[in-house]
Amino acid sequence: MNRSIISAEVLPFLGRFGALVLATLIVDVFLHLLGLAWVGRYLGIPGTLLILLSFFYSMRKRKLIAIGRPKTLLRMHEVFTWLGALMILVHAGIHVYAILPWLALIALLVTVLSGMTGEYLLERGRRHLAAKRAEQAAAGLAPVAVEQEVFWDTVTVDAMKQWRTVHFPITLAFGVLGLAHILSILVFWQWR
Amino acid sequence: MNRQRVFYVVAANLVVLLALVLLYPHLMIAPGHLIKAHAALEHDCFACHTPLLGSRPARCQQCHRPNEIGLVTTKGLPIVDTAKLTPFHQGLVERDCVACHSDHRGVRPYRQIARFSHRLLQGSLLEQCSGCHRAPKNELHQALTGNCGQCHNQQAWTPATFDHDRFFRLDGDHNTTCITCHRGNDYTRYTCYGCHEHSRAGIREKHVEEGIYNFDACVECHRSGDDKEGGHQGRSGKRGEGKDGDADEDEEKEDDD
């Protein structure tokens, strides 16, 4: 247990996030090979709908609705936001023309990252820290010395605990920026 | 970290961003720069866009009058090099500018200007190939006037789609000018008596010797100048048929050398 939380937990966690980026690339290449790149243009719609559906968990947690089991809705929230983020990433593609939709995309990615921190990382980080403390104490170190040994891991876990502080406001930012993007499309789209 | 403080910071940033959208729409929401000719309109989205409807042709026509496109610039100056780009906007079925033209760079993959279709043209213009296409100045086309559709189609003007070998292989002595066998610019009919080698009397003599009495539709049996490749359908006395299936009643059969 000499590895830090960053190498033991954070890097593999980033690998999970990287799976989202890899899935985006695979889907994009697949669509281009089949001559269906135009599908990506419209994937923003189902992607947004999936993310909106995922908010049933948020409403249930705040008792705005009474239907559904929180645990089931939380799992639905995690899956739908991952799939919705995938569709929106494919929709965004790699071309950068307008600033607003890319700000919305960055907000989306920060939201996903902070949410995944709460989902995967925090509990594993806490367990890793507790195990490391126990190991150091078993080796005969005094409590002060133990805290010195696990100082940076403690800082890392404390940072992870703040995931909600990031997740909620950035979700608001994503919502507002995404809505502004959708409104601009509605106003300027070539409907005929 | 104070959650409320973070919330207020994020909210303030959002207000600033939304203000930027209204002040600098060409940076915040436009899907790419406009074409160079429209650079002056970059900051005025509604010069072309009608809210909730899109770019209407009427807006484009305020500067680009359909009767003048390809002939005169928007400033009224005549376009000199019409040989390079043939004006055709005057004959379009429907005036839908954005069907082909996309001003924003990001939209171009979805509206490809290079993809012209003849279906965009009015029916009367479809038959007037020479209205847009100039015949090459070569020997083949010198003698031709019209009838372009016999060799060219509207999916791709070139290459010409006609495969003469399907009817008769042009090799050896038969690799000659079109008018030797096709008279009056009509390629649905032919005559083999257009050159000195074949005379009606000579051909009749050779065929009757063999018991062949149908020697009017030559290509029914002969698909090249090689005698050995001849077929035997002529013995039945069946009347021959031209390229388009019509019975050969050509005046050219009267031509003798």
Short mmCIF file of C-alpha atoms in Angstrom, two decimals, chain A residues 1-168:
data_model
loop_
_atom_site.label_atom_id
_atom_site.label_comp_id
_atom_site.label_asym_id
_atom_site.label_seq_id
_atom_site.Cartn_x
_atom_site.Cartn_y
_atom_site.Cartn_z
CA MET A 1 0.00 0.00 0.00
CA ASN A 2 2.82 2.38 -0.87
CA ARG A 3 1.03 3.81 -3.88
CA SER A 4 -0.63 7.19 -3.55
CA ILE A 5 -4.39 7.59 -4.14
CA ILE A 6 -3.58 9.45 -7.30
CA SER A 7 -1.77 6.54 -8.91
CA ALA A 8 -3.96 3.84 -7.34
CA GLU A 9 -7.39 5.36 -7.89
CA VAL A 10 -7.35 8.69 -9.76
CA LEU A 11 -5.45 7.53 -12.82
CA PRO A 12 -7.63 4.44 -13.39
CA PHE A 13 -10.64 6.68 -12.85
CA LEU A 14 -9.37 8.99 -15.59
CA GLY A 15 -9.04 5.89 -17.72
CA ARG A 16 -12.78 5.34 -17.26
CA PHE A 17 -13.39 8.90 -18.38
CA GLY A 18 -11.08 8.24 -21.30
CA ALA A 19 -13.42 5.40 -22.28
CA LEU A 20 -16.05 8.04 -22.97
CA VAL A 21 -13.67 9.88 -25.29
CA LEU A 22 -12.64 6.62 -26.98
CA ALA A 23 -16.26 5.61 -27.48
CA THR A 24 -16.87 9.00 -29.07
CA LEU A 25 -14.03 8.50 -31.53
CA ILE A 26 -15.20 4.98 -32.41
CA VAL A 27 -18.78 6.08 -33.05
CA ASP A 28 -17.60 9.08 -35.08
CA VAL A 29 -15.28 6.98 -37.26
CA PHE A 30 -18.05 4.41 -37.69
CA LEU A 31 -20.52 7.06 -38.85
CA HIS A 32 -18.01 8.55 -41.29
CA LEU A 33 -17.14 5.14 -42.75
CA LEU A 34 -20.81 4.42 -43.39
CA GLY A 35 -21.34 7.84 -44.94
CA LEU A 36 -23.64 8.76 -42.06
CA ALA A 37 -21.68 11.68 -40.64
CA TRP A 38 -24.85 13.77 -40.96
CA VAL A 39 -26.43 11.65 -38.18
CA GLY A 40 -24.05 13.28 -35.70
CA ARG A 41 -25.63 16.62 -36.47
CA TYR A 42 -28.91 15.43 -35.01
CA LEU A 43 -27.54 13.31 -32.15
CA GLY A 44 -27.63 16.38 -29.93
CA ILE A 45 -31.39 15.93 -29.62
CA PRO A 46 -31.54 12.38 -28.18
CA GLY A 47 -28.43 13.17 -26.12
CA THR A 48 -30.14 16.14 -24.51
CA LEU A 49 -33.34 14.14 -23.95
CA LEU A 50 -31.40 11.38 -22.17
CA ILE A 51 -29.75 13.92 -19.88
CA LEU A 52 -33.11 15.51 -19.12
CA LEU A 53 -34.55 12.09 -18.29
CA SER A 54 -31.65 11.48 -15.93
CA PHE A 55 -32.87 14.40 -13.81
CA PHE A 56 -35.69 12.22 -12.48
CA TYR A 57 -33.14 11.10 -9.87
CA SER A 58 -32.41 14.71 -8.86
CA MET A 59 -36.14 15.45 -8.54
CA ARG A 60 -36.72 12.26 -6.53
CA LYS A 61 -33.85 13.08 -4.20
CA ARG A 62 -35.32 16.52 -3.53
CA LYS A 63 -38.77 14.95 -3.10
CA LEU A 64 -40.18 16.91 -6.02
CA ILE A 65 -41.58 13.60 -7.28
CA ALA A 66 -42.52 10.49 -5.33
CA ILE A 67 -42.25 7.76 -7.99
CA GLY A 68 -39.29 5.41 -8.37
CA ARG A 69 -36.71 3.95 -6.05
CA PRO A 70 -33.80 6.37 -5.46
CA LYS A 71 -31.21 3.65 -5.99
CA THR A 72 -32.72 2.66 -9.35
CA LEU A 73 -33.07 6.28 -10.39
CA LEU A 74 -29.47 6.97 -9.40
CA ARG A 75 -28.26 4.13 -11.60
CA MET A 76 -30.47 5.46 -14.41
CA HIS A 77 -28.98 8.93 -13.82
CA GLU A 78 -25.44 7.56 -14.16
CA VAL A 79 -26.14 5.52 -17.31
CA PHE A 80 -28.27 8.13 -19.10
CA THR A 81 -25.82 10.95 -18.48
CA TRP A 82 -22.94 8.83 -19.79
CA LEU A 83 -24.87 7.88 -22.93
CA GLY A 84 -26.21 11.40 -23.36
CA ALA A 85 -22.71 12.82 -23.00
CA LEU A 86 -21.48 10.34 -25.62
CA MET A 87 -24.14 11.45 -28.10
CA ILE A 88 -23.43 15.12 -27.46
CA LEU A 89 -19.70 14.56 -27.90
CA VAL A 90 -20.33 12.87 -31.27
CA HIS A 91 -22.69 15.73 -32.15
CA ALA A 92 -19.98 18.26 -31.32
CA GLY A 93 -17.39 16.54 -33.50
CA ILE A 94 -13.96 18.13 -33.73
CA HIS A 95 -14.79 21.30 -35.59
CA VAL A 96 -14.63 24.52 -33.62
CA TYR A 97 -16.61 27.35 -35.17
CA ALA A 98 -18.79 28.92 -32.47
CA ILE A 99 -17.68 29.54 -28.89
CA LEU A 100 -21.00 29.07 -27.06
CA PRO A 101 -21.64 25.39 -27.86
CA TRP A 102 -18.06 24.54 -26.96
CA LEU A 103 -18.44 26.26 -23.59
CA ALA A 104 -21.57 24.15 -23.07
CA LEU A 105 -19.58 21.05 -23.97
CA ILE A 106 -16.81 21.89 -21.52
CA ALA A 107 -19.42 22.43 -18.82
CA LEU A 108 -20.92 19.04 -19.71
CA LEU A 109 -17.54 17.32 -19.41
CA VAL A 110 -16.80 18.96 -16.04
CA THR A 111 -20.25 17.87 -14.84
CA VAL A 112 -19.64 14.30 -15.98
CA LEU A 113 -16.18 14.27 -14.42
CA SER A 114 -17.43 15.61 -11.07
CA GLY A 115 -20.34 13.18 -11.10
CA MET A 116 -18.02 10.25 -11.80
CA THR A 117 -15.84 11.45 -8.93
CA GLY A 118 -18.79 11.08 -6.59
CA GLU A 119 -19.80 7.77 -8.16
CA TYR A 120 -16.48 5.92 -8.26
CA LEU A 121 -13.70 7.85 -6.73
CA LEU A 122 -14.73 9.18 -3.38
CA GLU A 123 -15.62 5.94 -1.66
CA ARG A 124 -12.59 4.12 -3.09
CA GLY A 125 -10.41 7.05 -2.05
CA ARG A 126 -11.76 6.95 1.50
CA ARG A 127 -11.17 3.20 1.76
CA HIS A 128 -7.69 3.55 0.35
CA LEU A 129 -6.86 6.27 2.90
CA ALA A 130 -8.29 4.31 5.81
CA ALA A 131 -6.36 1.21 4.77
CA LYS A 132 -3.16 3.20 4.47
CA ARG A 133 -3.66 4.78 7.92
CA ALA A 134 -4.27 1.34 9.44
CA GLU A 135 -1.19 -0.04 7.78
CA GLN A 136 1.02 2.79 9.04
CA ALA A 137 -0.38 2.48 12.53
CA ALA A 138 0.20 -1.28 12.49
CA ALA A 139 3.81 -0.59 11.54
CA GLY A 140 4.18 1.20 14.88
CA LEU A 141 4.09 4.82 13.81
CA ALA A 142 2.71 7.50 16.16
CA PRO A 143 -0.56 9.16 15.12
CA VAL A 144 1.19 12.39 14.15
CA ALA A 145 3.68 10.50 12.00
CA VAL A 146 0.85 8.55 10.36
CA GLU A 147 -0.88 11.80 9.43
CA GLN A 148 2.35 13.10 7.95
CA GLU A 149 2.71 9.96 5.86
CA VAL A 150 -0.83 10.18 4.45
CA PHE A 151 -0.89 13.99 4.15
CA TRP A 152 -1.18 14.24 0.34
CA ASP A 153 -3.66 11.38 0.20
CA THR A 154 -5.77 13.24 2.78
CA VAL A 155 -5.61 16.39 0.66
CA THR A 156 -6.72 14.36 -2.38
CA VAL A 157 -9.69 12.82 -0.56
CA ASP A 158 -10.70 16.23 0.82
CA ALA A 159 -10.71 17.57 -2.72
CA MET A 160 -12.87 14.64 -3.84
CA LYS A 161 -15.37 15.40 -1.09
CA GLN A 162 -16.03 18.74 -2.79
CA TRP A 163 -17.43 17.04 -5.89
CA ARG A 164 -20.94 18.28 -5.15
CA THR A 165 -19.65 21.83 -4.84
CA VAL A 166 -18.56 21.55 -8.47
CA HIS A 167 -21.27 19.21 -9.80
CA PHE A 168 -24.33 21.32 -9.03
#
